[in-house]
Short mmCIF file of C-alpha atoms and ligand atoms in Angstrom, two decimals:
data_model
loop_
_atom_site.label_atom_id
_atom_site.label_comp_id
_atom_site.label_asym_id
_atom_site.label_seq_id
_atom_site.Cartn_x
_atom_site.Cartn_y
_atom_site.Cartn_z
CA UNK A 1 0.00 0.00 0.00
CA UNK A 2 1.50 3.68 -1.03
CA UNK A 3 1.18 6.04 1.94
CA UNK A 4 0.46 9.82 0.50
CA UNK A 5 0.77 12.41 2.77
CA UNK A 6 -0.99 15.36 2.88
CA UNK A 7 1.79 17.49 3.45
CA UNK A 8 5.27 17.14 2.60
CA UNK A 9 7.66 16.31 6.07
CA UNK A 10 10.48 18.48 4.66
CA UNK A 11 10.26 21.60 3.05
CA UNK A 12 12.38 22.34 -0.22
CA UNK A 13 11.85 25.70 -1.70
CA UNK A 14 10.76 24.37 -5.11
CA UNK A 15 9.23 27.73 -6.39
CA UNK A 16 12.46 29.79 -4.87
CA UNK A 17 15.79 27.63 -6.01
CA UNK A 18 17.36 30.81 -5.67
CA UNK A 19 17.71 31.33 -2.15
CA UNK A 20 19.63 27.95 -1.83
CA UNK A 21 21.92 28.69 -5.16
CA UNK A 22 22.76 32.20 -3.33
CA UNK A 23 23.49 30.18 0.12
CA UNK A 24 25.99 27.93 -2.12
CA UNK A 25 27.09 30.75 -3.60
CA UNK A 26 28.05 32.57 -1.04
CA UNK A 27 30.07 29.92 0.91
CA UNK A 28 33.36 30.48 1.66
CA UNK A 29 35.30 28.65 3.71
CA UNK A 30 36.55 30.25 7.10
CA UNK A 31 40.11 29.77 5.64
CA UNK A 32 41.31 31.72 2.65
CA UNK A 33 41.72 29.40 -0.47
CA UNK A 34 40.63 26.41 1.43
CA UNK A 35 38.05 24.45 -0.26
CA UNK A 36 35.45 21.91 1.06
CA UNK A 37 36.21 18.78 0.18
CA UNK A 38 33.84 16.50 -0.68
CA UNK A 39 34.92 12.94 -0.54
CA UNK A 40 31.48 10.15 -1.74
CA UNK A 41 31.92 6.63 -1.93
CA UNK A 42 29.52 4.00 -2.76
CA UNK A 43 28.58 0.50 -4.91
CA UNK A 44 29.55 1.07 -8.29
CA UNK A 45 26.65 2.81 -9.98
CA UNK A 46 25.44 4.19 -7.34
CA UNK A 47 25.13 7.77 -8.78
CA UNK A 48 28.14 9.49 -7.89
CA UNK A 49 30.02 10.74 -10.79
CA UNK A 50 25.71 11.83 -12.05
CA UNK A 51 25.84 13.82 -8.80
CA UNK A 52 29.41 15.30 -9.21
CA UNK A 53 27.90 16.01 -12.45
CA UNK A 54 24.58 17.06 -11.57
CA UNK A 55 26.20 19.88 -9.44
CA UNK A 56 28.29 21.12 -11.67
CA UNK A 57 25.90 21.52 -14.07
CA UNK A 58 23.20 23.81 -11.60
CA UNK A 59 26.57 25.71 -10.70
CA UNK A 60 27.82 26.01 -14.39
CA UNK A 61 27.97 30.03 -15.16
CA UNK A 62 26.57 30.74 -12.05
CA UNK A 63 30.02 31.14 -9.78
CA UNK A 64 31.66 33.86 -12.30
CA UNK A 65 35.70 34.01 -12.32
CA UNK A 66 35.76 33.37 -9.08
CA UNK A 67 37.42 30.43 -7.06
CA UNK A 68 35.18 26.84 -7.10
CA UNK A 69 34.81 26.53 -2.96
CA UNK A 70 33.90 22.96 -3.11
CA UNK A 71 36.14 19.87 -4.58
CA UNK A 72 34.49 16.46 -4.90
CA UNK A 73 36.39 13.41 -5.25
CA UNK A 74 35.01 10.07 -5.77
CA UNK A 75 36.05 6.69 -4.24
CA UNK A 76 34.87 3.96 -7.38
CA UNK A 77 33.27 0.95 -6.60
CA UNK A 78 32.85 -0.24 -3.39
CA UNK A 79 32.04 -4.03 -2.65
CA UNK A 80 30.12 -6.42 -2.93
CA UNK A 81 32.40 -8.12 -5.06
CA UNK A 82 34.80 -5.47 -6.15
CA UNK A 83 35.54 -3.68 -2.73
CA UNK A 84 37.87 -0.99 -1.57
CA UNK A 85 40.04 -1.50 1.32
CA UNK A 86 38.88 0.65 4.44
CA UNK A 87 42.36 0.73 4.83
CA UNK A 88 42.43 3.04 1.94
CA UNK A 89 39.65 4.62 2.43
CA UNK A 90 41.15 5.85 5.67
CA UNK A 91 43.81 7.20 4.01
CA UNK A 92 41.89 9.39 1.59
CA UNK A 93 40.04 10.82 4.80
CA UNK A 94 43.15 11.89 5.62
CA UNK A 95 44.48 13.29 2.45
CA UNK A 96 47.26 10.71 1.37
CA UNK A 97 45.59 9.84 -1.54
CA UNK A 98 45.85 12.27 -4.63
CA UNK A 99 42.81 12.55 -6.79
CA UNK A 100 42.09 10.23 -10.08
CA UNK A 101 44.11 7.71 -8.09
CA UNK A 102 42.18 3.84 -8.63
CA UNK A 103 41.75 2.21 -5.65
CA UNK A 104 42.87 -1.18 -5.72
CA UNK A 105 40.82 -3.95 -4.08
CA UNK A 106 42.95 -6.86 -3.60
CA UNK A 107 46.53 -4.31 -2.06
CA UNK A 108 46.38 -1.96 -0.53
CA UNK A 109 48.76 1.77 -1.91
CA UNK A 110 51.92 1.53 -0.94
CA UNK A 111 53.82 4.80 0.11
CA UNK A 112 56.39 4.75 -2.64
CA UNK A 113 53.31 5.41 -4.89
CA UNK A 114 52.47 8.30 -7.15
CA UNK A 115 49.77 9.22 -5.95
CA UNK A 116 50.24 8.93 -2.33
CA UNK A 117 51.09 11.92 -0.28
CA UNK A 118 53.26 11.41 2.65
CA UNK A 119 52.44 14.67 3.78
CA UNK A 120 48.83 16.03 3.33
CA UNK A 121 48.22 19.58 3.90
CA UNK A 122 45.31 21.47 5.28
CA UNK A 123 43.09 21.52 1.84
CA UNK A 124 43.90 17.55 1.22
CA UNK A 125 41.84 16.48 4.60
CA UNK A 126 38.20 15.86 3.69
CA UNK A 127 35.39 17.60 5.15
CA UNK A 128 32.66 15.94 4.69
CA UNK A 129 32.20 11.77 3.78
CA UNK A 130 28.74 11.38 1.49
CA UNK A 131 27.61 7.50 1.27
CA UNK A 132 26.11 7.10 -2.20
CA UNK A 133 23.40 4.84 -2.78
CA UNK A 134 19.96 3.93 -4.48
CA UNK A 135 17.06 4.08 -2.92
CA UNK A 136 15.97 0.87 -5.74
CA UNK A 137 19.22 -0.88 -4.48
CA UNK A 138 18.80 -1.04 -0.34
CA UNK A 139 16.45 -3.97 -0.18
CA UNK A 140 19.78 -5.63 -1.47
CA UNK A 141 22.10 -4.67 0.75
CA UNK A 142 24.09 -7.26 2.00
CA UNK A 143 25.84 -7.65 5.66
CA UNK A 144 29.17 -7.70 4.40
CA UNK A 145 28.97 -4.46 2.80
CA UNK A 146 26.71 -2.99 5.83
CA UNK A 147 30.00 -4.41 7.74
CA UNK A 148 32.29 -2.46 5.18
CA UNK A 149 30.26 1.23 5.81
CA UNK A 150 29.89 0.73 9.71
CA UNK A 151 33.82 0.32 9.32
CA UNK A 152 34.40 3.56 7.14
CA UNK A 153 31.95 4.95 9.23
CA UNK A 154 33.76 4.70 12.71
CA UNK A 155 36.66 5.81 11.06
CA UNK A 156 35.45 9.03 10.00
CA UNK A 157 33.75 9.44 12.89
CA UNK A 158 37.50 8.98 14.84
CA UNK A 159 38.96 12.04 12.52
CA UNK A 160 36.07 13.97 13.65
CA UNK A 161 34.24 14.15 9.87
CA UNK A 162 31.06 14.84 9.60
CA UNK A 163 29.08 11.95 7.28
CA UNK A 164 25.90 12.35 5.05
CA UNK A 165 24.00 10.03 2.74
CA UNK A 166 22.19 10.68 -0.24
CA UNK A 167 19.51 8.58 -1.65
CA UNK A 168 19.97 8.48 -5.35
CA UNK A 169 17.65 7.40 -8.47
CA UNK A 170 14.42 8.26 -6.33
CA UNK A 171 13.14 8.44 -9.50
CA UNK A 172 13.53 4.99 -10.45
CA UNK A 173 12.32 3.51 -7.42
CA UNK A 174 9.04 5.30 -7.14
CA UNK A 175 6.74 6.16 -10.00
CA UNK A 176 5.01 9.08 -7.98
CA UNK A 177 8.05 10.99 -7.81
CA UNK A 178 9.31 10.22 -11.21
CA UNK A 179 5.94 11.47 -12.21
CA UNK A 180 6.34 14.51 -10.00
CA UNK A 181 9.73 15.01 -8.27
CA UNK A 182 7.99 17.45 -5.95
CA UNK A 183 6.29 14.60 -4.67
CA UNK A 184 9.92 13.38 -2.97
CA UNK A 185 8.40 14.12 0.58
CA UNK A 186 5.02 13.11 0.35
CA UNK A 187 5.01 9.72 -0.65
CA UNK A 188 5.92 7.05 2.17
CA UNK A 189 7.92 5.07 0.59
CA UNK A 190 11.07 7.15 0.13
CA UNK A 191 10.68 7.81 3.74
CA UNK A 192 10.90 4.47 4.53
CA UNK A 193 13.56 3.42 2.72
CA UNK A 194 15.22 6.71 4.35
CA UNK A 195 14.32 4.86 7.53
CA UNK A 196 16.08 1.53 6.61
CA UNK A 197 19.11 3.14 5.52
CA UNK A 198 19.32 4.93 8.85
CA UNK A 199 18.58 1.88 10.86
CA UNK A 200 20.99 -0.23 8.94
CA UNK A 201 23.79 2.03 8.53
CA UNK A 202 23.66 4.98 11.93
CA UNK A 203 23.40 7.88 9.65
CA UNK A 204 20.91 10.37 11.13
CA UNK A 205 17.67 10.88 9.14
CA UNK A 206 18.55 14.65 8.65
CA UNK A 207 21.61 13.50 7.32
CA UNK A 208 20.32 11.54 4.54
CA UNK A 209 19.29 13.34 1.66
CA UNK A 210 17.22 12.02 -1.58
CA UNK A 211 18.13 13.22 -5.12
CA UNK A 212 17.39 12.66 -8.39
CA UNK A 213 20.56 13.59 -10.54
CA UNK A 214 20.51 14.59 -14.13
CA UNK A 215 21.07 11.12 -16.05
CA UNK A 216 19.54 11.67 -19.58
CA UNK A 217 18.13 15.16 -19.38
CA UNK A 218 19.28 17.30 -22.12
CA UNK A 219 17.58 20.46 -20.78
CA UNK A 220 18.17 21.71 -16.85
CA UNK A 221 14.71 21.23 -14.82
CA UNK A 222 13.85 23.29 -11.84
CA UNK A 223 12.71 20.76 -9.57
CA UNK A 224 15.64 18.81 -10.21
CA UNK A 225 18.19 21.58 -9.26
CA UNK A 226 16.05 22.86 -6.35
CA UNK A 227 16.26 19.56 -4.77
CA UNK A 228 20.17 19.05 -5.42
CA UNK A 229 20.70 22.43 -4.47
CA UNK A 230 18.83 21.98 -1.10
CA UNK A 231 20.85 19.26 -0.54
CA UNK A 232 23.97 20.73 -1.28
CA UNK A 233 22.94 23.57 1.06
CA UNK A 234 22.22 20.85 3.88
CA UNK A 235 25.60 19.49 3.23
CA UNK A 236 27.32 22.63 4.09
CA UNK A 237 25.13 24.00 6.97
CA UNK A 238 25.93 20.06 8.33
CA UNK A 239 29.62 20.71 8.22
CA UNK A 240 29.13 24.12 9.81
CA UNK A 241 27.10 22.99 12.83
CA UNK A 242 29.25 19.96 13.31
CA UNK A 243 32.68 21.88 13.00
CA UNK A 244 31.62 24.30 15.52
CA UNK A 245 31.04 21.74 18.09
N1 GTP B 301 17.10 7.33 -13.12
C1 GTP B 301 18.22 7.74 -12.56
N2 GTP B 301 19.40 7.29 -13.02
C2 GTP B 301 20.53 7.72 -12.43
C3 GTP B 301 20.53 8.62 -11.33
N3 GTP B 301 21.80 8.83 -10.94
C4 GTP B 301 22.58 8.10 -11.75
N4 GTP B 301 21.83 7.42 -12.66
C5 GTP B 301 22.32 6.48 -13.70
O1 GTP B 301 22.95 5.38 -13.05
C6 GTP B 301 24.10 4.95 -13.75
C7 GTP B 301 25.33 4.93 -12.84
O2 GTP B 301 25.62 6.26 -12.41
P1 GTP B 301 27.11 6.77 -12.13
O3 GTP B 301 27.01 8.18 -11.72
O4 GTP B 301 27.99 6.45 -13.27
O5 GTP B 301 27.51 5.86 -10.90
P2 GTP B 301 28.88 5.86 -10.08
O6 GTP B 301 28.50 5.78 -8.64
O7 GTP B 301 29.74 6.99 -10.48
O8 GTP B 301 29.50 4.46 -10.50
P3 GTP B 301 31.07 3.99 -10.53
O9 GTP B 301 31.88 5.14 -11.04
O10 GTP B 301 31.07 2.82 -11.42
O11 GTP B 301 31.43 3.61 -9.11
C8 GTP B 301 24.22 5.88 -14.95
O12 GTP B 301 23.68 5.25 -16.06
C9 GTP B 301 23.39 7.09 -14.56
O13 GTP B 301 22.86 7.74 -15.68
C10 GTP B 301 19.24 9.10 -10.85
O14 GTP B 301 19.13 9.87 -9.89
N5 GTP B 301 18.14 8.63 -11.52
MG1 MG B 302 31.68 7.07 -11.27
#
């Protein structure tokens, strides 16, 4: 049975994207020339080069000449049969591992290689850790890889980073909002598998995010930014309240 609710449980300014592109606009980070870094990670296909995408396409033209404030970099392909060390993984948190470097499942990098950084500075730590994953995916996920993000999990939670999740390919898994995007808070179902991915994985419900990213769009859609750009605005004010603590 679909559960419709009356009204939405979260608010997204669909009719007013503008308010969230001027928030993301205006961040800067408290250091001059720092940048947020942005590490996701996720099963492969998950959504997150669409998202990396996705952004950068609401963005596009709209930060003139000046400096990009956020950098995302992308961890490919985690479990269930691939797999990426944690090992690794705890090393990017940290900044040893230079971006476009392919994470190896089966060895883990070695210091003597090119792209690892003996010495990370300031703007290599990551800020933020986003989990990746489809809402049409999470009936399938299995322990071992539940076992995999508690890991990562923990060990961002040691360096003190804040973690998010976003639920990707909403679209896909429920007709209503594919239908009507706007419908992303009213229909149960997204809620619940919100709900399951919290339960499963200890990532706070107002740190878990739906999207839909651009996949085979030719034209830009306001619904579809509004919600990306909400969430990238949730992402930041996240990092914000958690860094002041
Ligand atoms: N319908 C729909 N399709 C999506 C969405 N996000 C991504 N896709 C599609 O899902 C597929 C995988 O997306 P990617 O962004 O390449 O996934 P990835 O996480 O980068 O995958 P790897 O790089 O292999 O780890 C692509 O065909 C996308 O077009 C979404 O929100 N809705
Ligand atoms: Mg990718």
């Amino acid at each position: 049975m679909i559960f419709f609710l009356s009204q939405p449980w979260r608010k997204i300014n669909w009719q007013d994207k503008q308010t969230d592109l001027q928030f993301v606009k205006n961040y800067k980070p408290q250091v001059k020339g720092q940048q947020l870094r942005i590490l996701l990670h996720g099963l492969v296909g998950a959504g997150k080069s669409s998202f990396i995408n996705s952004v950068q396409s609401v963005l596009q033209g709209r930060i003139p000449n000046t400096f990009y404030p956020f950098v995302f970099n992308n961890i490919m392909g985690l479990g269930p049969n691939k797999g990426v060390l944690v090992d690794d993984v705890k090393l990017a948190l940290k900044g040893h591992i230079k971006d476009g470097y392919l994470f190896n499942p089966v060895s883990q990098i070695s210091e003597d290689h090119a792209f690892y950084k003996t010495f990370p500075e300031l703007n290599d730590k990551v800020h933020v850790l986003v989990l990746v994953i489809c809402a049409d995916k999470l009936p399938l996920l299995t322990d071992k890889f539940v076992k995999e993000l508690l890991e990562i999990r923990k060990a961002a939670s040691d360096l003190g980073i804040p973690q998010v999740a976003l639920l990707t390919k909403i679209d896909q898994a429920c007709p209503e909002v594919k239908e009507d995007l706007k419908n992303v808070y009213k229909y149960e179902y997204i809620k619940k598998q919100m709900e399951k991915l919290s339960a499963e994985v200890g990532i706070p419900m107002n740190c878990i995010f739906p999207v839909k990213n651009y996949h085979e769009e030719i034209h830009v859609d306001n619904d579809t930014d509004a919600l990306l750009l909400s969430s990238l605005r949730s992402i930041i004010t996240l990092y914000f309240t958690m860094s002041e603590k």
